[in-house]
Short mmCIF file of C-alpha atoms in Angstrom, two decimals:
data_model
loop_
_atom_site.label_atom_id
_atom_site.label_comp_id
_atom_site.label_asym_id
_atom_site.label_seq_id
_atom_site.Cartn_x
_atom_site.Cartn_y
_atom_site.Cartn_z
CA MET A 1 0.10 0.06 0.07
CA SER A 2 1.45 3.43 -1.04
CA ALA A 3 1.72 6.25 1.31
CA LYS A 4 -0.80 9.13 1.04
CA ALA A 5 -0.13 12.74 1.21
CA LEU A 6 -2.41 15.94 1.39
CA VAL A 7 -1.12 19.06 -0.27
CA VAL A 8 -3.17 21.99 1.05
CA LEU A 9 -3.52 24.89 -1.50
CA ALA A 10 -4.57 28.35 -0.32
CA ASP A 11 -5.05 31.25 -2.63
CA GLY A 12 -1.53 32.92 -3.02
CA PHE A 13 0.45 29.63 -2.66
CA GLU A 14 3.99 29.59 -3.97
CA ASP A 15 3.71 27.86 -7.38
CA VAL A 16 7.10 26.04 -7.54
CA GLU A 17 6.76 24.72 -4.04
CA ALA A 18 3.27 23.14 -4.53
CA VAL A 19 3.98 21.72 -8.06
CA THR A 20 7.40 20.29 -7.17
CA ALA A 21 5.94 18.53 -4.07
CA ILE A 22 3.08 17.06 -6.00
CA ASP A 23 5.22 15.94 -8.90
CA VAL A 24 8.02 14.40 -6.98
CA LEU A 25 5.73 12.60 -4.57
CA ARG A 26 3.57 11.19 -7.43
CA ARG A 27 6.76 10.17 -9.32
CA GLY A 28 7.60 8.25 -6.18
CA GLY A 29 4.40 6.42 -6.04
CA VAL A 30 2.79 8.43 -3.32
CA GLU A 31 -0.96 8.96 -3.53
CA VAL A 32 -1.28 12.80 -3.52
CA VAL A 33 -4.53 14.59 -2.89
CA THR A 34 -4.55 18.25 -3.50
CA ALA A 35 -7.12 20.25 -1.38
CA SER A 36 -8.42 23.80 -1.87
CA LEU A 37 -8.55 25.48 1.57
CA SER A 38 -11.41 27.66 0.41
CA GLY A 39 -13.34 24.77 -0.86
CA VAL A 40 -13.49 26.17 -4.44
CA ARG A 41 -11.41 23.77 -6.55
CA GLU A 42 -9.72 26.63 -8.60
CA VAL A 43 -6.87 27.98 -6.53
CA ARG A 44 -4.77 31.05 -7.54
CA SER A 45 -1.06 30.84 -7.03
CA ALA A 46 1.20 33.70 -5.91
CA HIS A 47 2.09 34.25 -9.51
CA GLY A 48 -1.32 34.05 -11.19
CA VAL A 49 -1.32 30.41 -12.16
CA THR A 50 -4.70 28.80 -11.51
CA MET A 51 -4.65 25.13 -10.42
CA LEU A 52 -7.48 22.81 -10.06
CA ALA A 53 -7.41 21.00 -6.64
CA ASP A 54 -8.60 17.48 -6.33
CA ALA A 55 -11.10 18.44 -3.67
CA GLY A 56 -12.07 21.01 -1.11
CA PHE A 57 -10.27 20.82 2.25
CA ALA A 58 -13.42 20.25 4.30
CA GLU A 59 -13.97 17.05 2.28
CA ALA A 60 -10.43 15.87 2.05
CA GLU A 61 -9.17 16.42 5.51
CA LYS A 62 -11.40 13.81 6.89
CA ASP A 63 -9.22 11.08 5.41
CA ASP A 64 -5.96 9.75 7.02
CA PHE A 65 -2.73 10.95 5.41
CA ASP A 66 0.79 9.94 6.05
CA ALA A 67 1.90 13.47 5.38
CA ILE A 68 0.39 16.87 5.16
CA VAL A 69 2.38 19.29 2.98
CA LEU A 70 2.03 23.04 3.07
CA PRO A 71 3.56 25.20 0.24
CA GLY A 72 4.40 28.75 1.39
CA GLY A 73 3.92 32.13 -0.45
CA GLY A 74 3.14 35.15 1.56
CA GLU A 75 -0.67 35.41 0.93
CA GLY A 76 -1.02 31.68 0.86
CA THR A 77 0.60 31.35 4.22
CA GLU A 78 -1.61 34.06 5.67
CA ASN A 79 -4.65 32.27 4.34
CA LEU A 80 -3.33 28.87 5.84
CA LYS A 81 -2.86 30.69 9.16
CA ALA A 82 -6.38 31.96 9.17
CA SER A 83 -7.92 28.53 9.01
CA ALA A 84 -9.06 27.09 12.36
CA ALA A 85 -10.03 23.86 10.50
CA LEU A 86 -6.50 23.51 9.20
CA ALA A 87 -5.00 24.07 12.62
CA ALA A 88 -7.28 21.43 14.05
CA ARG A 89 -6.24 19.04 11.30
CA LEU A 90 -2.51 19.63 11.79
CA ARG A 91 -2.93 18.97 15.46
CA ARG A 92 -4.67 15.64 14.68
CA GLN A 93 -1.82 14.74 12.32
CA LYS A 94 0.63 15.54 15.15
CA ASP A 95 -1.22 13.44 17.68
CA GLU A 96 -1.11 10.57 15.22
CA ASP A 97 2.52 10.97 14.80
CA ARG A 98 2.41 11.52 11.13
CA LEU A 99 4.44 13.87 8.97
CA LEU A 100 4.01 17.57 9.07
CA CYS A 101 5.69 19.29 6.12
CA ALA A 102 5.97 22.94 5.29
CA ILE A 103 8.21 25.17 3.21
CA CYS A 104 9.08 28.80 2.87
CA ALA A 105 6.74 30.94 5.00
CA ALA A 106 4.51 27.93 5.75
CA PRO A 107 6.53 26.72 8.85
CA THR A 108 4.96 29.71 10.65
CA VAL A 109 1.63 27.85 10.14
CA LEU A 110 3.06 24.93 12.17
CA VAL A 111 3.84 27.48 15.01
CA GLU A 112 0.38 29.07 14.86
CA ALA A 113 -1.18 25.53 15.09
CA GLY A 114 0.95 24.74 18.06
CA VAL A 115 2.25 21.44 16.55
CA LEU A 116 6.00 21.93 17.02
CA GLU A 117 7.65 20.33 20.00
CA GLU A 118 9.86 22.54 22.37
CA GLY A 119 13.35 22.52 20.94
CA GLN A 120 12.27 21.04 17.55
CA HIS A 121 14.42 22.38 14.80
CA VAL A 122 13.05 24.11 11.65
CA THR A 123 13.99 26.25 8.64
CA CYS A 124 11.93 28.78 6.91
CA TYR A 125 12.15 31.71 4.47
CA PRO A 126 14.63 34.17 6.10
CA THR A 127 12.36 37.06 6.63
CA CYS A 128 9.77 34.69 8.20
CA SER A 129 12.11 33.66 11.02
CA ILE A 130 10.98 36.42 13.27
CA ASP A 131 7.48 34.78 13.28
CA LEU A 132 8.80 31.50 14.67
CA ASP A 133 9.07 30.85 18.36
CA ARG A 134 12.52 29.26 17.91
CA PRO A 135 15.66 29.75 16.03
CA CYS A 136 15.46 29.24 12.28
CA ALA A 137 18.21 27.18 10.79
CA GLY A 138 19.68 28.76 7.79
CA VAL A 139 19.74 25.59 5.68
CA PRO A 140 17.56 24.40 2.76
CA VAL A 141 15.80 21.45 4.53
CA VAL A 142 15.46 20.32 8.17
CA GLN A 143 13.92 17.10 9.24
CA ASP A 144 13.40 16.81 12.95
CA GLY A 145 11.24 13.97 14.11
CA ASN A 146 7.87 14.02 12.26
CA VAL A 147 8.43 17.66 10.94
CA ILE A 148 10.06 18.47 7.63
CA THR A 149 10.59 22.08 6.80
CA GLY A 150 12.08 23.82 3.66
CA GLN A 151 13.55 27.26 3.39
CA ALA A 152 12.44 28.72 0.12
CA PRO A 153 11.28 28.16 -3.59
CA GLY A 154 14.94 27.26 -4.40
CA SER A 155 14.80 24.40 -1.78
CA SER A 156 11.70 22.79 -3.33
CA MET A 157 13.30 19.89 -5.09
CA LEU A 158 15.31 18.82 -2.05
CA PHE A 159 12.36 19.48 0.19
CA ALA A 160 10.09 17.18 -1.87
CA LEU A 161 12.74 14.48 -2.17
CA VAL A 162 13.32 14.44 1.67
CA VAL A 163 9.50 14.14 2.07
CA LEU A 164 9.50 11.23 -0.45
CA LYS A 165 12.37 9.57 1.32
CA ALA A 166 10.32 9.81 4.67
CA LEU A 167 7.22 8.38 3.04
CA ALA A 168 8.75 5.64 0.93
CA ASP A 169 12.52 5.03 1.38
CA GLU A 170 16.03 6.28 0.32
CA LYS A 171 16.03 3.85 -2.66
CA VAL A 172 12.76 5.38 -4.11
CA ALA A 173 13.92 8.92 -3.42
CA MET A 174 17.25 8.29 -5.18
CA LYS A 175 15.52 6.69 -8.12
CA VAL A 176 13.23 9.73 -8.63
CA ALA A 177 16.21 12.17 -8.14
CA ARG A 178 18.09 10.26 -10.82
CA GLY A 179 15.16 10.28 -13.21
CA LEU A 180 14.97 14.08 -12.70
CA VAL A 181 18.77 14.44 -13.24
CA THR A 182 19.39 16.12 -9.93
CA ASP A 183 22.03 15.46 -7.38
CA VAL A 184 20.46 17.33 -4.44
CA LEU A 185 20.31 14.19 -2.40
CA ASP A 186 24.03 13.36 -2.91
#
């Protein structure tokens, strides 16, 4: 049985972070469900690209997921933070000891939802570090326990491959990386 991931899309999400995670995870055999936080399946990215989500968040969040992935983007992150339903779903994910994954500005959503452990290490977009309740590692990707965080759009490929490695295994992640002709896991 393959792993299952939920990628939550809010208006203003960072394009490359969302699409890279969706693509890499699907290449690795992960069942990916994209969910529109607003419930309207058409979601507008930070750069004006409209994506069609698989489902509305209220419908999708009822299922069990091995990982929840949150793309960043300034407006997208603010929309994610404003959702009490998402915060509750993230707390359930934490309680079930399943993966919580966020990139760019989105690690601040994990802080707002109260799902990070004291002392748990994260990274995020440099200007967002003031919104964290802990130091922000200035590195592309950090995995600490069940939390995987990425720094910025430029970290998207490594972030997605680290999430894939956690959901599948190193062999699968390396195979996908080789197929994409990237050496970010080396």
